Amino acid sequence: MINKRASFFDLKAKSVFITGGGLGIGAAITEAFLAQGSNVSFVQRSEANAFCDQMEQKYKNRPQFIKCDISDISELNYGIDQAIEKHGSIEVLVNNAANDVRHSTLEVSEQFWDNSQSLNLKSYFFSCKKVLHGMIGMMGGSVINMSSISYMMGNSGYPSYVTANSGINGMT
C-alpha cells in the first residue's frame, strides 16, 4: 500500500499548539501534525473529546484538548501554559481560530467590534508573544498565522473580520 501523505521527519515529536484545532480547517491541521508524529495541543471553545478519541484511535497519538476562549488572553495564556507543561516549549504555533460571522457596518456596535478584534486579531498577537521566549531559548520555531484574502478582494458583509485579517498580515 502506498502512503499518499508526505512524511516530514523533522516534525516528529515537535510541540505544536493550534488555536481552533478541533473543528474544520483546524481539525485538518491537527490531524496533519498528528500524522507526522508531532505532540499536538489545541484550544477551542466547543467540546472536542470525541475528535481527540478519533485521532488517538487513528494515530495512536492523542492530541491535548484545552477548552478555552482565546479572546480572553488570560485563558489563552493558561492554555499555552498547559501545553508547555505537557509537551515542552512550543516549537510550532498555528493561529487558526477565527469567526467570520456576517455583519454590516451599520449594525456594528463597539462591543461587537471589540469582541471580533479580540478573537480574530488580538489573540494572534498575544499567542505569538506567549510562545516567543521559548522559541528564542530554542533558537528557532515556526509561527503560522492563518488569514483570509477577503480584505484584498474588497469583500463586503463582514468589515470587522476583513479588518482583522488585514491586521494579521501586517503583524506577520
XYZ file of N, CA and C in Angstrom, residues 103-110 159:
27
model
N -21.918 40.553 8.950
C -22.463 41.740 9.601
C -22.291 42.938 8.672
N -23.101 43.938 8.879
C -22.961 45.164 8.093
C -22.331 46.245 8.965
N -21.754 47.206 8.318
C -21.131 48.317 9.033
C -22.120 49.002 9.965
N -23.334 49.196 9.503
C -24.321 49.931 10.286
C -24.778 49.191 11.538
N -24.623 47.867 11.574
C -25.053 47.123 12.755
C -23.926 46.846 13.755
N -22.707 47.278 13.445
C -21.572 47.019 14.327
C -21.601 47.972 15.516
N -21.663 47.377 16.703
C -21.555 48.161 17.935
C -20.097 48.123 18.392
N -19.779 48.960 19.329
C -18.414 48.951 19.870
C -18.096 47.599 20.503
N -17.100 43.648 7.745
C -16.000 44.619 7.813
C -15.051 44.413 8.989
